[in-house]
PDB file of C-alpha atoms in Angstrom:
ATOM      1  CA  MET K 404       0.000   0.000   0.000  1.00 45.00           C
ATOM      2  CA  PRO K 405       1.413   3.480  -0.891  1.00 46.00           C
ATOM      3  CA  ILE K 406       2.803   5.489   2.050  1.00 51.00           C
ATOM      4  CA  LYS K 407       0.138   8.185   1.707  1.00 46.00           C
ATOM      5  CA  TYR K 408      -2.669   5.717   2.450  1.00 45.00           C
ATOM      6  CA  LEU K 409      -0.750   4.130   5.329  1.00 51.00           C
ATOM      7  CA  ILE K 410      -0.342   7.596   6.830  1.00 51.00           C
ATOM      8  CA  GLN K 411      -4.030   8.330   6.384  1.00 49.00           C
ATOM      9  CA  THR K 412      -5.007   5.092   8.125  1.00 49.00           C
ATOM     10  CA  PHE K 413      -2.513   5.861  10.921  1.00 50.00           C
ATOM     11  CA  ILE K 414      -3.979   9.343  11.443  1.00 46.00           C
ATOM     12  CA  ILE K 415      -7.500   7.926  11.728  1.00 44.00           C
ATOM     13  CA  GLN K 416      -6.437   5.352  14.294  1.00 47.00           C
ATOM     14  CA  LEU K 417      -4.064   7.598  16.279  1.00 44.00           C
ATOM     15  CA  TYR K 418      -6.360  10.583  16.643  1.00 39.00           C
ATOM     16  CA  LYS K 419      -9.625   8.636  16.518  1.00 41.00           C
ATOM     17  CA  ILE K 420     -10.882  10.881  13.750  1.00 42.00           C
ATOM     18  CA  ASN K 421     -14.506  10.253  12.897  1.00 42.00           C
ATOM     19  CA  ARG K 422     -14.855  13.117  10.434  1.00 42.00           C
ATOM     20  CA  PRO K 423     -13.893  12.270   6.853  1.00 47.00           C
ATOM     21  CA  PHE K 424     -10.823  13.994   5.469  1.00 49.00           C
ATOM     22  CA  ALA K 425      -8.546  14.000   2.459  1.00 48.00           C
ATOM     23  CA  ILE K 426      -4.774  14.424   2.391  1.00 47.00           C
ATOM     24  CA  VAL K 427      -4.231  17.166  -0.166  1.00 44.00           C
ATOM     25  CA  LYS K 428      -0.467  17.316  -0.575  1.00 44.00           C
ATOM     26  CA  MET K 429       2.634  15.596   0.675  1.00 45.00           C
ATOM     27  CA  THR K 430       6.244  16.569   0.065  1.00 45.00           C
ATOM     28  CA  GLY K 431       8.424  13.569   0.724  1.00 49.00           C
ATOM     29  CA  LYS K 432       7.096  12.273   4.016  1.00 49.00           C
ATOM     30  CA  LYS K 433       5.826  15.658   5.201  1.00 46.00           C
ATOM     31  CA  LEU K 434       2.066  16.123   5.407  1.00 46.00           C
ATOM     32  CA  ASN K 435       1.200  19.619   4.192  1.00 46.00           C
ATOM     33  CA  ALA K 436      -2.572  19.762   4.416  1.00 46.00           C
ATOM     34  CA  ILE K 437      -5.719  17.926   5.402  1.00 48.00           C
ATOM     35  CA  ILE K 438      -9.105  19.017   4.084  1.00 46.00           C
ATOM     36  CA  PRO K 439     -12.157  17.857   6.051  1.00 47.00           C
ATOM     37  CA  VAL K 440     -14.693  16.160   3.805  1.00 48.00           C
ATOM     38  CA  MET K 441     -18.416  16.179   4.480  1.00 54.00           C
ATOM     39  CA  GLU K 442     -19.796  12.673   4.513  1.00 76.00           C
ATOM     40  CA  LYS K 443     -21.233  11.778   1.127  1.00 91.00           C
ATOM     41  CA  MET K 444     -23.080   8.949  -0.552  1.00 95.00           C
ATOM     42  CA  ILE K 445     -21.237   7.209  -3.378  1.00 97.00           C
ATOM     43  CA  LEU K 446     -22.466   4.448  -5.672  1.00 98.00           C
ATOM     44  CA  ILE K 447     -19.833   2.160  -7.201  1.00 98.00           C
ATOM     45  CA  ALA K 448     -21.053   0.036 -10.099  1.00 98.00           C
ATOM     46  CA  GLY K 449     -19.300  -2.233 -12.564  1.00 98.00           C
ATOM     47  CA  LYS K 450     -16.782  -4.186 -10.517  1.00 97.00           C
ATOM     48  CA  ASP K 451     -19.144  -6.236  -8.424  1.00 95.00           C
ATOM     49  CA  TYR K 452     -18.617  -7.129  -4.798  1.00 93.00           C
ATOM     50  CA  PRO K 453     -16.672  -9.027  -3.539  1.00 92.00           C
ATOM     51  CA  ASP K 454     -14.241  -8.474  -6.452  1.00 94.00           C
ATOM     52  CA  GLY K 455     -14.655  -4.725  -5.986  1.00 95.00           C
ATOM     53  CA  ARG K 456     -14.173  -4.810  -2.239  1.00 95.00           C
ATOM     54  CA  GLU K 457     -10.966  -2.744  -2.353  1.00 97.00           C
ATOM     55  CA  LEU K 458     -12.886   0.021  -4.118  1.00 98.00           C
ATOM     56  CA  SER K 459     -15.680   0.161  -1.553  1.00 97.00           C
ATOM     57  CA  SER K 460     -13.298  -0.178   1.398  1.00 96.00           C
ATOM     58  CA  ALA K 461     -11.201   2.742   0.162  1.00 97.00           C
ATOM     59  CA  ALA K 462     -14.333   4.858  -0.280  1.00 97.00           C
ATOM     60  CA  GLU K 463     -15.420   4.050   3.276  1.00 95.00           C
ATOM     61  CA  LEU K 464     -11.935   4.930   4.541  1.00 95.00           C
ATOM     62  CA  HIS K 465     -12.301   8.327   2.893  1.00 95.00           C
ATOM     63  CA  GLY K 466     -15.562   8.985   4.712  1.00 94.00           C
ATOM     64  CA  TYR K 467     -18.184   7.991   2.174  1.00 96.00           C
ATOM     65  CA  ASP K 468     -21.362   6.052   2.730  1.00 95.00           C
ATOM     66  CA  CYS K 469     -20.880   3.482  -0.015  1.00 96.00           C
ATOM     67  CA  LEU K 470     -23.147   1.177  -1.967  1.00 96.00           C
ATOM     68  CA  ILE K 471     -21.446  -1.231  -4.368  1.00 96.00           C
ATOM     69  CA  THR K 472     -23.078  -3.557  -6.861  1.00 96.00           C
ATOM     70  CA  THR K 473     -23.129  -7.330  -6.729  1.00 93.00           C
ATOM     71  CA  ASN K 474     -24.496  -9.868  -9.193  1.00 83.00           C
ATOM     72  CA  SER K 475     -25.354 -12.409  -6.515  1.00 71.00           C
ATOM     73  CA  ARG K 476     -28.881 -13.242  -5.423  1.00 65.00           C
ATOM     74  CA  ALA K 477     -28.139 -12.447  -1.798  1.00 58.00           C
ATOM     75  CA  GLN K 478     -30.271  -9.907  -0.014  1.00 58.00           C
ATOM     76  CA  ASN K 479     -28.823  -6.440   0.390  1.00 56.00           C
ATOM     77  CA  VAL K 480     -26.453  -6.630   3.346  1.00 60.00           C
ATOM     78  CA  GLN K 481     -23.834  -4.473   5.034  1.00 61.00           C
ATOM     79  CA  THR K 482     -20.312  -5.746   4.528  1.00 79.00           C
ATOM     80  CA  ASP K 483     -17.611  -5.985   7.152  1.00 80.00           C
ATOM     81  CA  ASP K 484     -15.989  -2.794   5.833  1.00 82.00           C
ATOM     82  CA  GLY K 485     -19.113  -0.699   6.405  1.00 86.00           C
ATOM     83  CA  SER K 486     -20.247  -0.508   2.790  1.00 91.00           C
ATOM     84  CA  LYS K 487     -23.479  -1.985   1.513  1.00 92.00           C
ATOM     85  CA  VAL K 488     -24.196  -4.095  -1.542  1.00 93.00           C
ATOM     86  CA  ALA K 489     -27.157  -4.257  -3.895  1.00 93.00           C
ATOM     87  CA  VAL K 490     -27.949  -6.620  -6.727  1.00 93.00           C
ATOM     88  CA  TRP K 491     -27.563  -5.179 -10.218  1.00 95.00           C
ATOM     89  CA  ASN K 492     -29.095  -7.071 -13.115  1.00 95.00           C
ATOM     90  CA  ARG K 493     -27.428  -5.159 -15.907  1.00 96.00           C
ATOM     91  CA  SER K 494     -29.817  -6.204 -18.647  1.00 95.00           C
ATOM     92  CA  SER K 495     -32.834  -4.810 -16.787  1.00 96.00           C
ATOM     93  CA  PRO K 496     -33.774  -1.110 -16.778  1.00 97.00           C
ATOM     94  CA  LEU K 497     -35.951  -1.818 -13.726  1.00 97.00           C
ATOM     95  CA  SER K 498     -32.977  -3.256 -11.871  1.00 96.00           C
ATOM     96  CA  CYS K 499     -30.983  -0.114 -12.652  1.00 97.00           C
ATOM     97  CA  ARG K 500     -33.773   1.995 -11.192  1.00 97.00           C
ATOM     98  CA  SER K 501     -33.953  -0.236  -8.126  1.00 96.00           C
ATOM     99  CA  LEU K 502     -30.194   0.066  -7.658  1.00 96.00           C
ATOM    100  CA  VAL K 503     -30.321   3.857  -7.690  1.00 96.00           C
ATOM    101  CA  LEU K 504     -33.243   3.870  -5.248  1.00 95.00           C
ATOM    102  CA  SER K 505     -31.340   1.503  -2.952  1.00 92.00           C
ATOM    103  CA  ALA K 506     -28.451   3.954  -2.876  1.00 93.00           C
ATOM    104  CA  MET K 507     -30.747   6.894  -2.174  1.00 92.00           C
ATOM    105  CA  ASN K 508     -32.486   5.034   0.637  1.00 91.00           C
ATOM    106  CA  ILE K 509     -29.241   4.923   2.624  1.00 88.00           C
ATOM    107  CA  THR K 510     -28.844   8.688   3.110  1.00 84.00           C
ATOM    108  CA  GLY K 511     -31.634  10.161   1.003  1.00 86.00           C
ATOM    109  CA  ARG K 512     -29.327  11.202  -1.807  1.00 88.00           C
ATOM    110  CA  ILE K 513     -26.529  10.212  -4.180  1.00 93.00           C
ATOM    111  CA  ASP K 514     -23.643  12.651  -4.278  1.00 94.00           C
ATOM    112  CA  GLU K 515     -21.319  10.757  -6.578  1.00 97.00           C
ATOM    113  CA  ALA K 516     -21.473   7.672  -8.776  1.00 98.00           C
ATOM    114  CA  VAL K 517     -18.534   5.762 -10.219  1.00 99.00           C
ATOM    115  CA  LEU K 518     -19.165   3.531 -13.227  1.00 99.00           C
ATOM    116  CA  VAL K 519     -16.203   1.178 -13.471  1.00 99.00           C
ATOM    117  CA  PHE K 520     -15.280  -0.564 -16.715  1.00 99.00           C
ATOM    118  CA  ASP K 521     -12.349  -2.774 -15.729  1.00 99.00           C
ATOM    119  CA  GLU K 522     -11.362  -4.381 -19.011  1.00 98.00           C
ATOM    120  CA  PRO K 523      -8.695  -6.727 -17.556  1.00 97.00           C
ATOM    121  CA  TYR K 524     -11.337  -7.889 -15.064  1.00 97.00           C
ATOM    122  CA  TYR K 525     -13.876  -8.633 -17.810  1.00 98.00           C
ATOM    123  CA  ALA K 526     -11.471 -10.195 -20.317  1.00 97.00           C
ATOM    124  CA  PRO K 527     -11.433 -13.780 -18.957  1.00 97.00           C
ATOM    125  CA  SER K 528     -15.243 -13.920 -18.770  1.00 96.00           C
ATOM    126  CA  PHE K 529     -16.045 -13.480 -22.461  1.00 96.00           C
ATOM    127  CA  GLY K 530     -14.709 -15.759 -25.166  1.00 90.00           C
ATOM    128  CA  THR K 531     -15.271 -16.328 -28.864  1.00 88.00           C
ATOM    129  CA  PRO K 532     -18.404 -14.601 -30.190  1.00 94.00           C
ATOM    130  CA  ASN K 533     -21.556 -16.608 -30.713  1.00 96.00           C
ATOM    131  CA  ALA K 534     -25.188 -15.597 -30.426  1.00 96.00           C
ATOM    132  CA  GLN K 535     -25.390 -16.195 -26.684  1.00 96.00           C
ATOM    133  CA  GLU K 536     -22.024 -14.648 -25.787  1.00 97.00           C
ATOM    134  CA  THR K 537     -22.637 -11.628 -27.999  1.00 97.00           C
ATOM    135  CA  ASN K 538     -26.022 -11.002 -26.413  1.00 97.00           C
ATOM    136  CA  ARG K 539     -24.578 -11.378 -22.900  1.00 97.00           C
ATOM    137  CA  ALA K 540     -21.709  -9.013 -23.647  1.00 98.00           C
ATOM    138  CA  PHE K 541     -24.086  -6.440 -25.106  1.00 98.00           C
ATOM    139  CA  ASP K 542     -26.355  -6.610 -22.047  1.00 97.00           C
ATOM    140  CA  GLU K 543     -23.668  -6.663 -19.367  1.00 97.00           C
ATOM    141  CA  LEU K 544     -20.924  -4.520 -20.868  1.00 98.00           C
ATOM    142  CA  ILE K 545     -22.840  -1.922 -22.868  1.00 98.00           C
ATOM    143  CA  LEU K 546     -26.560  -1.663 -22.145  1.00 98.00           C
ATOM    144  CA  GLY K 547     -26.220  -1.914 -18.362  1.00 98.00           C
ATOM    145  CA  TYR K 548     -23.963   1.123 -18.129  1.00 99.00           C
ATOM    146  CA  GLN K 549     -26.238   3.153 -20.380  1.00 99.00           C
ATOM    147  CA  TYR K 550     -29.385   2.195 -18.468  1.00 98.00           C
ATOM    148  CA  LEU K 551     -27.736   3.092 -15.173  1.00 98.00           C
ATOM    149  CA  THR K 552     -26.416   6.395 -16.497  1.00 99.00           C
ATOM    150  CA  SER K 553     -29.942   7.399 -17.517  1.00 98.00           C
ATOM    151  CA  GLU K 554     -31.306   6.617 -14.051  1.00 97.00           C
ATOM    152  CA  LEU K 555     -28.521   8.508 -12.309  1.00 97.00           C
ATOM    153  CA  LEU K 556     -28.994  11.592 -14.460  1.00 96.00           C
ATOM    154  CA  LEU K 557     -32.716  11.513 -13.750  1.00 95.00           C
ATOM    155  CA  ARG K 558     -32.117  11.434  -9.981  1.00 92.00           C
ATOM    156  CA  PHE K 559     -29.507  14.196 -10.093  1.00 92.00           C
ATOM    157  CA  SER K 560     -31.907  16.353 -12.110  1.00 89.00           C
ATOM    158  CA  GLN K 561     -34.900  15.681  -9.847  1.00 85.00           C
ATOM    159  CA  LYS K 562     -33.036  16.619  -6.683  1.00 73.00           C
ATOM    160  CA  LYS K 563     -31.727  19.791  -8.283  1.00 64.00           C
ATOM    161  CA  LEU K 564     -35.190  20.826  -9.491  1.00 61.00           C
ATOM    162  CA  ALA K 565     -36.683  20.114  -6.072  1.00 51.00           C
ATOM    163  CA  GLY K 566     -34.070  22.307  -4.416  1.00 54.00           C
ATOM    164  CA  LEU K 567     -32.868  19.426  -2.248  1.00 57.00           C
ATOM    165  CA  GLU K 568     -29.251  19.695  -3.326  1.00 59.00           C
ATOM    166  CA  SER K 569     -27.300  22.878  -3.967  1.00 65.00           C
ATOM    167  CA  ASN K 570     -24.168  21.183  -5.298  1.00 79.00           C
ATOM    168  CA  PRO K 571     -24.154  19.241  -8.559  1.00 90.00           C
ATOM    169  CA  GLY K 572     -23.639  15.499  -8.398  1.00 93.00           C
ATOM    170  CA  LYS K 573     -20.606  13.868  -9.945  1.00 97.00           C
ATOM    171  CA  LEU K 574     -20.772  11.093 -12.501  1.00 98.00           C
ATOM    172  CA  VAL K 575     -17.431   9.332 -12.896  1.00 99.00           C
ATOM    173  CA  PHE K 576     -16.653   7.060 -15.824  1.00 99.00           C
ATOM    174  CA  LEU K 577     -13.626   4.987 -14.811  1.00 99.00           C
ATOM    175  CA  TYR K 578     -12.064   3.033 -17.668  1.00 99.00           C
ATOM    176  CA  LYS K 579      -9.218   0.571 -17.119  1.00 98.00           C
ATOM    177  CA  SER K 580      -7.960  -0.471 -20.547  1.00 97.00           C
ATOM    178  CA  ASN K 581      -6.364  -3.764 -21.488  1.00 97.00           C
ATOM    179  CA  VAL K 582      -4.142  -5.182 -24.199  1.00 96.00           C
ATOM    180  CA  THR K 583      -6.221  -6.761 -26.976  1.00 96.00           C
ATOM    181  CA  ASP K 584      -5.628  -9.932 -28.961  1.00 95.00           C
ATOM    182  CA  ALA K 585      -4.847  -7.827 -32.028  1.00 96.00           C
ATOM    183  CA  GLN K 586      -2.261  -5.767 -30.158  1.00 94.00           C
ATOM    184  CA  THR K 587      -0.433  -8.864 -28.921  1.00 94.00           C
ATOM    185  CA  ILE K 588       0.019  -9.959 -32.548  1.00 95.00           C
ATOM    186  CA  LEU K 589       1.060  -6.538 -33.819  1.00 95.00           C
ATOM    187  CA  ASN K 590       3.322  -5.943 -30.836  1.00 93.00           C
ATOM    188  CA  PRO K 591       4.151  -9.175 -28.962  1.00 91.00           C
ATOM    189  CA  SER K 592       5.993  -7.273 -26.229  1.00 88.00           C
ATOM    190  CA  SER K 593       2.717  -5.598 -25.226  1.00 86.00           C
ATOM    191  CA  LYS K 594       1.345  -8.828 -23.787  1.00 83.00           C
ATOM    192  CA  ASN K 595       0.991  -8.676 -20.016  1.00 77.00           C
ATOM    193  CA  ALA K 596       1.606 -12.007 -18.321  1.00 70.00           C
ATOM    194  CA  SER K 597      -0.754 -11.134 -15.468  1.00 75.00           C
ATOM    195  CA  ASN K 598      -3.736 -10.189 -17.659  1.00 86.00           C
ATOM    196  CA  THR K 599      -5.762 -12.111 -20.215  1.00 94.00           C
ATOM    197  CA  PRO K 600      -5.839 -10.105 -23.485  1.00 96.00           C
ATOM    198  CA  SER K 601      -9.236  -8.730 -24.451  1.00 97.00           C
ATOM    199  CA  LYS K 602     -10.919 -10.641 -27.238  1.00 97.00           C
ATOM    200  CA  SER K 603     -13.287  -9.036 -29.711  1.00 98.00           C
ATOM    201  CA  LEU K 604     -16.374  -8.752 -27.483  1.00 98.00           C
ATOM    202  CA  VAL K 605     -14.627  -7.148 -24.517  1.00 98.00           C
ATOM    203  CA  ALA K 606     -12.408  -4.961 -26.709  1.00 98.00           C
ATOM    204  CA  ALA K 607     -15.462  -3.692 -28.596  1.00 98.00           C
ATOM    205  CA  ALA K 608     -17.378  -3.099 -25.366  1.00 99.00           C
ATOM    206  CA  GLY K 609     -14.443  -1.164 -23.922  1.00 99.00           C
ATOM    207  CA  ALA K 610     -14.370   1.083 -26.971  1.00 98.00           C
ATOM    208  CA  ALA K 611     -18.136   1.540 -26.678  1.00 99.00           C
ATOM    209  CA  PHE K 612     -17.856   2.479 -22.997  1.00 99.00           C
ATOM    210  CA  LYS K 613     -15.185   5.052 -23.733  1.00 99.00           C
ATOM    211  CA  ALA K 614     -17.130   6.586 -26.631  1.00 99.00           C
ATOM    212  CA  PHE K 615     -20.331   6.658 -24.576  1.00 99.00           C
ATOM    213  CA  ALA K 616     -18.561   8.241 -21.604  1.00 99.00           C
ATOM    214  CA  GLU K 617     -16.848  11.059 -23.464  1.00 98.00           C
ATOM    215  CA  ASN K 618     -19.907  11.946 -25.528  1.00 99.00           C
ATOM    216  CA  MET K 619     -22.129  11.836 -22.443  1.00 99.00           C
ATOM    217  CA  ALA K 620     -19.627  14.184 -20.801  1.00 99.00           C
ATOM    218  CA  ALA K 621     -19.988  16.483 -23.804  1.00 98.00           C
ATOM    219  CA  THR K 622     -23.765  16.424 -23.377  1.00 98.00           C
ATOM    220  CA  LEU K 623     -23.359  17.347 -19.702  1.00 98.00           C
ATOM    221  CA  ALA K 624     -20.548  19.872 -20.155  1.00 97.00           C
ATOM    222  CA  LEU K 625     -22.834  22.856 -19.525  1.00 95.00           C
ATOM    223  CA  SER K 626     -25.154  21.138 -17.052  1.00 92.00           C
ATOM    224  CA  ASP K 627     -25.786  22.532 -13.570  1.00 89.00           C
ATOM    225  CA  ASP K 628     -27.076  19.173 -12.318  1.00 90.00           C
ATOM    226  CA  VAL K 629     -24.021  16.964 -12.652  1.00 95.00           C
ATOM    227  CA  ILE K 630     -20.274  17.182 -13.214  1.00 96.00           C
ATOM    228  CA  PRO K 631     -18.911  14.456 -15.508  1.00 98.00           C
ATOM    229  CA  VAL K 632     -15.458  13.114 -14.658  1.00 98.00           C
ATOM    230  CA  LEU K 633     -13.566  10.867 -17.086  1.00 98.00           C
ATOM    231  CA  VAL K 634     -10.734   8.747 -15.670  1.00 98.00           C
ATOM    232  CA  GLU K 635      -8.639   6.219 -17.563  1.00 98.00           C
ATOM    233  CA  ALA K 636      -5.784   3.906 -16.680  1.00 97.00           C
ATOM    234  CA  ASP K 637      -3.730   1.705 -18.977  1.00 95.00           C
ATOM    235  CA  PRO K 638      -2.145  -1.585 -17.817  1.00 92.00           C
ATOM    236  CA  ASN K 639       1.094   0.218 -16.907  1.00 92.00           C
ATOM    237  CA  ASN K 640      -0.546   2.835 -14.694  1.00 96.00           C
ATOM    238  CA  GLU K 641       1.024   2.579 -11.227  1.00 96.00           C
ATOM    239  CA  THR K 642      -1.922   4.125  -9.382  1.00 97.00           C
ATOM    240  CA  ALA K 643      -4.348   1.624 -10.897  1.00 97.00           C
ATOM    241  CA  ARG K 644      -2.350  -1.489 -10.049  1.00 95.00           C
ATOM    242  CA  LYS K 645      -4.303  -1.790  -6.805  1.00 97.00           C
ATOM    243  CA  ASP K 646      -7.965  -0.842  -6.588  1.00 98.00           C
ATOM    244  CA  SER K 647      -7.456   0.556  -3.086  1.00 97.00           C
ATOM    245  CA  ALA K 648      -4.854   3.039  -4.329  1.00 98.00           C
ATOM    246  CA  LEU K 649      -6.941   3.907  -7.381  1.00 98.00           C
ATOM    247  CA  MET K 650     -10.055   4.635  -5.326  1.00 98.00           C
ATOM    248  CA  GLY K 651      -8.051   6.523  -2.727  1.00 97.00           C
ATOM    249  CA  TRP K 652      -6.660   8.790  -5.419  1.00 97.00           C
ATOM    250  CA  LEU K 653     -10.121   9.245  -6.957  1.00 98.00           C
ATOM    251  CA  CYS K 654     -11.752  10.209  -3.650  1.00 96.00           C
ATOM    252  CA  THR K 655      -9.095  12.848  -3.067  1.00 94.00           C
ATOM    253  CA  TYR K 656      -9.385  14.061  -6.656  1.00 96.00           C
ATOM    254  CA  LEU K 657     -13.152  14.471  -6.323  1.00 95.00           C
ATOM    255  CA  ALA K 658     -12.736  16.322  -3.033  1.00 93.00           C
ATOM    256  CA  GLN K 659     -10.324  18.685  -4.755  1.00 93.00           C
ATOM    257  CA  ILE K 660     -12.905  19.442  -7.453  1.00 93.00           C
ATOM    258  CA  ASP K 661     -15.236  20.616  -4.680  1.00 89.00           C
ATOM    259  CA  SER K 662     -12.600  23.039  -3.400  1.00 88.00           C
ATOM    260  CA  LEU K 663     -11.852  24.677  -6.759  1.00 90.00           C
ATOM    261  CA  LYS K 664     -12.555  28.398  -6.888  1.00 86.00           C
ATOM    262  CA  LYS K 665     -13.386  28.162 -10.583  1.00 90.00           C
ATOM    263  CA  ASP K 666     -15.640  25.538 -12.141  1.00 92.00           C
ATOM    264  CA  LEU K 667     -14.209  22.990 -14.535  1.00 94.00           C
ATOM    265  CA  SER K 668     -14.356  24.137 -18.129  1.00 94.00           C
ATOM    266  CA  PRO K 669     -16.292  22.157 -20.755  1.00 96.00           C
ATOM    267  CA  LYS K 670     -12.955  21.102 -22.248  1.00 96.00           C
ATOM    268  CA  GLN K 671     -11.802  19.745 -18.878  1.00 96.00           C
ATOM    269  CA  LYS K 672     -15.054  17.854 -18.461  1.00 97.00           C
ATOM    270  CA  VAL K 673     -14.699  16.005 -21.760  1.00 97.00           C
ATOM    271  CA  SER K 674     -10.983  15.251 -21.328  1.00 97.00           C
ATOM    272  CA  TRP K 675      -9.748  11.950 -19.932  1.00 98.00           C
ATOM    273  CA  VAL K 676      -7.727  12.241 -16.745  1.00 97.00           C
ATOM    274  CA  LYS K 677      -4.960   9.713 -16.168  1.00 97.00           C
ATOM    275  CA  ALA K 678      -5.336   7.913 -12.841  1.00 98.00           C
ATOM    276  CA  GLY K 679      -2.859   9.445 -10.424  1.00 96.00           C
ATOM    277  CA  ALA K 680      -2.691  12.725 -12.347  1.00 93.00           C
ATOM    278  CA  LYS K 681      -2.633  16.225 -10.929  1.00 84.00           C
ATOM    279  CA  SER K 682      -5.819  17.819  -9.718  1.00 77.00           C
ATOM    280  CA  PRO K 683      -7.741  20.319 -11.866  1.00 76.00           C
ATOM    281  CA  GLY K 684      -6.349  23.020  -9.579  1.00 57.00           C
ATOM    282  CA  GLY K 685      -2.933  22.558 -11.142  1.00 56.00           C
ATOM    283  CA  PHE K 686      -0.874  21.028  -8.333  1.00 47.00           C
ATOM    284  CA  SER K 687      -0.070  17.452  -7.556  1.00 45.00           C
ATOM    285  CA  LEU K 688      -2.239  15.844  -4.910  1.00 46.00           C
ATOM    286  CA  PHE K 689       0.634  13.626  -3.842  1.00 44.00           C
ATOM    287  CA  LYS K 690       4.333  13.628  -4.640  1.00 38.00           C
TER     288      LYS K 690
END
């Protein structure tokens, strides 16, 4: 675990802090600033629990109330890390609506939602195309994200219109890319021994997710209801090697957006941010 997250855990335990906070900047081993963070509700969808446990645990560590998706048939339960899980049937628009309502029932609102497309995670689960596999990939890797996005935008808009929320929500599209079968042939050195290369269905779905995300961000660029945030990580991205570090960085990045004196520009909203990159404010969150 990176030193910054070890320090954050140590601070929580040493000083018995029960108010969420984010470390804003470190120089070497010197802690320069801590920003208190109001407790928020975050929905994490796409890397289902328990595989996505590091994501939800990191969000809880950063002070969020967290709901993460699962594809099991178990009843909604609270996990041992404090987060909650809810079943997400990706092929069902009704299930997407139920998922959003489940998140809202926890605190009465959704402040932020993270839609995770982890291509290395999906790659082993989808093989050679046939009618059944193609239909499953379309439902689970494309339609589900689009259904859920529609429901989230509806809820963000309703709360804004009702005057229940003064700050816009944040919709994060988190894309972890993977080496494809074609790339391993064109460039054999690109093959990663720890990851299964993406075959046609997953590679196509990843491209669809990225195109959907950036064009949805363009649609929302001037919106007062929601701030789109596009994050990508390639297989060599150090921050994304562990989900706990990735989510820790993202939580701090989102907190920094809240503290900006000037709103993000439309160009910033439709630009992909590399995981671990500097904040929109122009300085490095961690060094």
